[in-house]
XYZ file of C-alpha atoms in Angstrom:
419
model
C 14.458 -2.750 -28.553
C 11.483 -2.614 -26.151
C 8.526 -0.390 -27.059
C 6.814 1.796 -24.492
C 3.851 -0.574 -24.526
C 6.033 -3.568 -23.658
C 7.819 -1.519 -21.011
C 4.499 -0.704 -19.317
C 3.441 -4.345 -19.382
C 6.643 -5.387 -17.658
C 6.386 -2.583 -15.110
C 2.849 -3.601 -14.153
C 3.940 -7.236 -13.916
C 6.788 -6.368 -11.557
C 4.574 -4.110 -9.465
C 1.988 -6.846 -9.142
C 4.355 -9.487 -7.817
C 4.613 -8.270 -4.216
C 0.885 -7.779 -3.541
C 0.379 -11.224 -2.021
C 3.800 -11.284 -0.390
C 2.908 -8.623 2.185
C 0.529 -10.941 4.025
C 3.133 -12.877 6.005
C 5.552 -11.308 8.440
C 8.500 -12.921 10.219
C 8.565 -12.900 13.996
C 11.651 -11.195 15.418
C 11.627 -11.043 19.246
C 14.312 -8.354 19.507
C 12.266 -6.017 17.307
C 10.303 -5.141 20.461
C 13.197 -2.792 21.309
C 13.764 0.682 19.850
C 12.168 1.115 16.407
C 12.479 -2.570 15.520
C 15.084 -4.475 13.514
C 17.039 -2.006 11.386
C 17.788 -3.381 7.912
C 21.469 -4.061 7.193
C 20.994 -5.022 3.536
C 20.638 -2.534 0.686
C 18.743 -5.159 -1.403
C 20.680 -4.435 -4.589
C 23.200 -6.054 -6.898
C 25.815 -6.351 -4.135
C 23.734 -8.399 -1.669
C 25.573 -11.542 -2.789
C 28.859 -9.838 -1.840
C 27.708 -9.387 1.786
C 26.383 -5.938 0.761
C 29.988 -4.713 0.501
C 29.208 -2.254 -2.281
C 30.051 1.165 -0.869
C 33.209 1.432 -3.069
C 31.549 0.079 -6.237
C 29.430 1.381 -9.093
C 27.763 -0.135 -12.149
C 26.526 1.114 -15.508
C 23.249 -0.832 -15.244
C 22.384 -1.705 -11.634
C 21.530 0.815 -8.912
C 23.823 0.895 -5.880
C 21.769 1.951 -2.841
C 24.692 2.043 -0.417
C 26.468 4.987 -2.110
C 24.624 7.765 -3.972
C 27.888 8.915 -5.625
C 27.877 5.662 -7.626
C 24.923 6.929 -9.690
C 27.376 8.848 -11.903
C 28.460 5.452 -13.287
C 25.100 4.846 -14.989
C 24.812 5.121 -18.771
C 23.381 8.453 -19.909
C 19.914 8.580 -21.560
C 19.042 5.171 -20.113
C 16.901 4.504 -17.067
C 17.075 1.529 -14.697
C 14.046 0.118 -12.919
C 14.585 -2.446 -10.133
C 12.354 -4.399 -7.791
C 13.709 -6.576 -4.970
C 11.894 -9.218 -2.945
C 13.162 -11.379 -0.100
C 12.212 -14.724 1.361
C 13.362 -15.210 4.960
C 13.429 -18.378 7.070
C 14.365 -18.140 10.771
C 15.120 -20.878 13.313
C 15.172 -19.726 16.951
C 17.361 -21.228 19.664
C 18.179 -20.332 23.261
C 16.167 -19.068 26.228
C 12.377 -19.203 26.079
C 12.178 -21.130 22.788
C 9.799 -24.078 22.510
C 10.976 -26.883 20.148
C 7.441 -27.222 18.740
C 7.257 -23.533 17.751
C 10.772 -22.404 16.906
C 10.701 -21.170 13.297
C 8.987 -18.658 11.027
C 9.186 -17.584 7.401
C 7.881 -14.864 5.123
C 8.172 -13.395 1.616
C 8.032 -9.620 1.122
C 8.829 -6.834 -1.280
C 11.842 -4.939 0.063
C 12.798 -2.320 -2.537
C 11.362 -0.403 -5.476
C 13.817 1.865 -7.319
C 14.257 3.844 -10.543
C 17.391 5.719 -11.625
C 18.820 7.560 -14.612
C 21.837 9.572 -15.746
C 20.401 13.073 -16.237
C 23.604 14.663 -17.579
C 27.169 13.483 -18.161
C 27.978 14.389 -14.560
C 24.678 13.914 -12.725
C 22.900 10.665 -11.829
C 19.673 10.505 -9.852
C 17.444 7.866 -8.262
C 14.182 7.656 -6.320
C 12.920 4.671 -4.392
C 11.151 3.046 -1.480
C 12.480 0.471 0.958
C 12.051 -0.491 4.636
C 14.262 1.189 7.223
C 13.191 -1.004 10.163
C 10.643 -3.739 10.869
C 8.835 -4.677 14.065
C 7.141 -8.080 14.344
C 6.906 -10.193 17.504
C 4.517 -12.366 19.487
C 5.406 -13.743 22.925
C 4.029 -14.410 26.396
C 5.414 -13.249 29.725
C 4.460 -12.809 33.358
C 3.640 -9.295 34.516
C 3.450 -8.035 38.097
C 0.567 -5.580 38.422
C 1.692 -2.331 40.013
C 0.281 -1.883 43.533
C -0.558 -5.574 43.956
C 1.254 -8.872 44.379
C -0.508 -10.423 41.404
C 1.673 -12.084 38.779
C -0.511 -12.346 35.694
C 0.052 -13.916 32.260
C 0.431 -11.378 29.476
C 0.644 -11.835 25.711
C 2.395 -9.221 23.574
C 2.038 -8.759 19.825
C 3.827 -6.105 17.804
C 3.637 -5.045 14.168
C 4.750 -2.190 11.950
C 8.006 -0.514 11.085
C 9.612 2.553 9.575
C 9.719 3.050 5.788
C 12.174 5.101 3.756
C 11.272 7.138 0.681
C 14.480 8.524 -0.788
C 15.887 10.700 -3.530
C 19.563 9.972 -4.203
C 21.808 12.162 -6.353
C 25.413 11.728 -7.457
C 27.572 14.349 -9.147
C 30.978 13.795 -10.768
C 33.291 16.631 -9.718
C 36.428 15.317 -11.455
C 37.185 12.550 -13.946
C 37.624 9.973 -11.182
C 35.740 11.414 -8.174
C 32.038 11.778 -7.445
C 30.046 13.026 -4.473
C 26.482 12.164 -3.521
C 23.628 12.711 -1.094
C 20.587 10.609 -0.278
C 17.686 12.691 1.026
C 15.035 10.567 2.707
C 11.766 10.830 4.512
C 11.389 8.228 7.251
C 7.837 7.460 8.314
C 5.866 4.635 9.829
C 4.128 3.323 12.911
C 4.793 0.718 15.585
C 1.778 -0.986 17.173
C 1.825 -3.150 20.309
C -1.093 -5.031 21.817
C -0.899 -6.393 25.369
C -3.500 -8.952 26.472
C -3.501 -9.277 30.257
C -5.520 -12.102 31.790
C -7.364 -10.551 34.730
C -7.316 -12.731 37.853
C -10.787 -13.694 39.063
C -12.519 -12.055 36.098
C -13.898 -13.338 32.862
C -12.473 -10.622 30.666
C -9.052 -9.629 29.448
C -7.510 -6.194 29.647
C -6.306 -5.174 26.189
C -3.765 -2.341 26.023
C -3.087 -0.995 22.527
C -0.170 1.331 21.916
C 0.428 3.098 18.606
C 3.617 5.040 17.966
C 3.817 7.202 14.822
C 7.312 8.259 13.693
C 8.584 10.599 10.986
C 11.375 13.000 9.989
C 13.958 13.771 7.312
C 17.123 11.668 7.062
C 20.332 12.341 5.102
C 23.351 10.363 3.979
C 26.426 11.946 2.335
C 28.826 9.975 0.168
C 32.094 10.032 -1.790
C 33.428 7.669 -4.468
C 36.797 7.865 -6.186
C 38.958 5.556 -8.294
C 42.636 5.194 -9.107
C 44.100 3.139 -11.956
C 47.064 1.188 -10.585
C 48.297 -0.299 -13.873
C 47.053 -1.785 -17.133
C 45.098 -4.520 -15.395
C 44.217 -3.242 -11.921
C 41.837 -0.477 -10.820
C 41.286 0.567 -7.202
C 38.119 2.304 -5.969
C 37.352 3.924 -2.616
C 34.010 4.852 -1.108
C 32.749 6.358 2.125
C 29.340 7.455 3.426
C 28.432 9.529 6.461
C 25.071 9.756 8.217
C 24.764 12.502 10.855
C 22.898 11.946 14.105
C 19.235 12.779 13.711
C 15.927 11.994 15.389
C 12.412 10.844 14.565
C 9.390 12.750 15.825
C 7.265 10.368 17.883
C 3.541 10.546 18.680
C 2.207 7.776 20.957
C -1.364 6.967 21.946
C -2.399 4.258 24.434
C -5.920 2.810 24.836
C -7.105 0.218 27.405
C -10.175 -1.933 26.671
C -12.069 -4.611 28.650
C -12.624 -7.531 26.278
C -15.733 -8.797 28.151
C -17.675 -5.576 27.622
C -15.648 -3.896 24.849
C -15.689 -0.846 27.093
C -12.821 1.636 26.739
C -11.342 1.965 30.211
C -8.739 4.515 29.206
C -8.396 6.654 26.088
C -4.931 8.113 26.207
C -4.026 11.557 24.974
C -1.162 11.761 22.442
C 2.314 11.844 23.962
C 4.984 13.683 21.952
C 8.641 12.764 22.109
C 11.458 11.682 19.751
C 13.707 8.710 19.024
C 17.346 9.450 18.217
C 19.198 7.766 15.370
C 22.998 7.623 15.669
C 25.820 8.923 13.555
C 27.089 6.278 11.140
C 30.099 5.770 8.851
C 30.543 3.155 6.130
C 33.865 2.939 4.266
C 35.144 0.531 1.640
C 37.991 -0.320 -0.728
C 37.766 -2.399 -3.905
C 40.327 -3.847 -6.301
C 39.157 -4.675 -9.841
C 41.185 -6.695 -12.355
C 40.403 -6.306 -16.070
C 36.790 -5.369 -15.213
C 36.293 -9.055 -14.506
C 37.408 -9.860 -10.963
C 36.409 -7.676 -8.012
C 37.678 -7.888 -4.431
C 36.188 -5.536 -1.853
C 36.033 -4.916 1.902
C 33.700 -2.655 3.877
C 33.813 -1.427 7.483
C 30.751 0.120 9.088
C 30.088 1.621 12.535
C 27.126 3.310 14.250
C 27.453 5.338 17.457
C 24.412 4.043 19.370
C 26.188 4.233 22.729
C 26.155 8.028 22.777
C 22.328 8.053 22.740
C 22.092 6.465 26.204
C 19.116 4.207 25.489
C 18.523 1.452 28.031
C 15.774 -0.576 29.673
C 15.258 -3.621 31.844
C 18.083 -6.083 31.017
C 19.085 -4.297 27.785
C 20.840 -1.252 26.393
C 21.823 0.105 22.988
C 25.591 0.146 22.367
C 27.941 1.002 19.499
C 27.647 -1.419 16.576
C 30.142 -2.423 13.896
C 30.292 -4.703 10.862
C 32.996 -5.952 8.491
C 32.003 -7.262 5.057
C 34.225 -8.942 2.457
C 33.048 -9.589 -1.092
C 34.253 -11.228 -4.323
C 32.781 -11.084 -7.818
C 33.649 -12.758 -11.119
C 32.028 -11.315 -14.259
C 31.508 -12.961 -17.640
C 32.141 -10.335 -20.316
C 31.030 -10.314 -23.955
C 30.840 -7.700 -26.718
C 27.456 -6.051 -27.316
C 25.950 -4.561 -30.480
C 27.957 -1.373 -29.975
C 31.270 -3.256 -29.708
C 31.473 -2.465 -26.007
C 32.134 -4.781 -23.091
C 28.863 -6.366 -22.050
C 28.387 -8.233 -18.775
C 26.494 -11.417 -19.544
C 26.507 -12.662 -15.949
C 28.344 -12.624 -12.657
C 29.030 -14.840 -9.655
C 29.469 -13.496 -6.101
C 30.663 -14.596 -2.665
C 30.747 -12.750 0.632
C 31.458 -12.964 4.368
C 30.332 -10.602 7.114
C 30.492 -10.318 10.885
C 30.107 -7.768 13.619
C 28.470 -6.647 16.829
C 24.819 -5.675 17.002
C 23.624 -2.461 18.643
C 21.806 -4.575 21.259
C 23.288 -5.608 24.598
C 21.070 -8.093 26.458
C 21.814 -9.345 29.981
C 25.273 -7.684 29.731
C 26.101 -9.578 26.507
C 26.349 -7.742 23.197
C 24.649 -9.659 20.400
C 26.694 -10.640 17.349
C 25.664 -11.080 13.728
C 27.753 -13.075 11.246
C 27.239 -15.097 8.096
C 28.058 -15.833 4.458
C 26.478 -14.935 1.112
C 26.435 -16.245 -2.448
C 24.918 -14.609 -5.514
C 24.447 -14.951 -9.241
C 23.149 -12.513 -11.844
C 22.319 -12.670 -15.520
C 21.691 -9.955 -18.127
C 19.977 -10.495 -21.467
C 21.861 -9.316 -24.559
C 18.674 -9.119 -26.642
C 16.234 -7.545 -24.205
C 16.092 -5.019 -21.398
C 15.772 -7.574 -18.599
C 18.232 -8.757 -15.982
C 18.044 -10.490 -12.630
C 20.134 -11.160 -9.524
C 19.616 -13.903 -6.915
C 21.491 -13.839 -3.601
C 21.377 -16.183 -0.611
C 22.487 -15.167 2.869
C 22.999 -17.621 5.725
C 23.716 -16.181 9.163
C 23.226 -16.134 12.903
C 22.290 -13.259 15.180
C 22.461 -13.763 18.916
C 24.834 -14.953 21.615
C 26.765 -18.132 22.480
C 24.843 -18.168 25.796
C 21.985 -20.677 25.805
C 20.030 -18.337 28.082
C 19.781 -15.664 25.374
C 17.586 -16.076 22.336
C 19.390 -16.362 18.980
C 18.134 -16.281 15.403
C 19.576 -18.564 12.705
C 18.363 -17.261 9.350
C 18.419 -17.892 5.619
C 17.575 -15.005 3.283
C 16.927 -15.347 -0.427
C 16.806 -12.014 -2.268
C 15.641 -11.699 -5.883
C 16.228 -8.454 -7.797
C 14.575 -7.912 -11.174
C 16.067 -5.230 -13.405
C 14.649 -3.468 -16.454
C 16.881 -1.196 -18.572
C 15.775 0.976 -21.479
C 16.428 4.422 -22.926
C 14.172 7.457 -23.171
C 14.881 8.387 -26.798
C 16.321 6.462 -29.712
C 19.898 7.530 -30.405
C 22.566 6.232 -32.744
C 25.359 6.280 -30.209
C 25.553 6.475 -26.459
């Protein structure tokens, strides 16, 4: 049993791991559009199953894709999880130089704590990224009112974060409902360096866009025992259309004199987020083998966002996952999961359409997890190999490898004889 002192030591250790990891950021050229690259992973136990976890729940690990799954946690215990991801990207296609065609980074992606408050109510709070913007590229720009075609360099950073409070409530023996209430907030910064023709200085245009609002996701999870060996589970989540309040300021500076040529007044607008649905079915044999499939769609097309050579269109994704668990008996003569092995496949259409071609995203995953029978620690490692882009050589594509590590700490609030 872990004492409170040991628990605090571990918590501080886990919190300290990501401090240095925030220094590096991957470059993602398509994150210049909208609010950046929207995360498709929930960074939890089911990442190794292509994140196909909407119909699943676990007594130890926190499922971020379906708040209703929190009713499956063990009462009086709390779960603490921290997830970090290493990402390596190789770029191919239009505009890519062979000498500068890859990037990598290592970042904290999720911090989460959950507990079973009553027999029917499970709750969780956490922090994770909602979207990320990071790019650096050069382009030619025609100055309005002239015939000058000048070289411009663009650099973007920032993103939108998600602080959330998820709650699940069991309404019947086999059915639970849930809601994830979030606050989305963050900023997107873009710097344009425009080489001025015939002058020694550079015009630097800095744009800062601050975004925020509430965001909700509603969920349902139910199960049906088919026979002695097989159990089926069904999950669905719904996110209504919402919007982010946007405040943008633009400043123009002459680099040769550091003089501010233009100090923009704040511009107020909003960015719409689409309605989304994620549904899944899982079949579980003897609590050991799990087969699951998820289907997800987001209605970006109804928002009518478009720009030069691009537009936002409806997106969809299919994920298939498999898991094999190694079960033992714990000190309380209950089934105890010593470890598990996972596989997954996913594919779908992105919400981006570039040069009249909708981008695709497909790949495969593999994962492995291990739980200690004598301590409160557990861990999950998942690797994802995929490609986002287009078959056209004229359109930039991203070939990526993600390695996600989730550390788990499980302990109870009060000493009890039975649970």
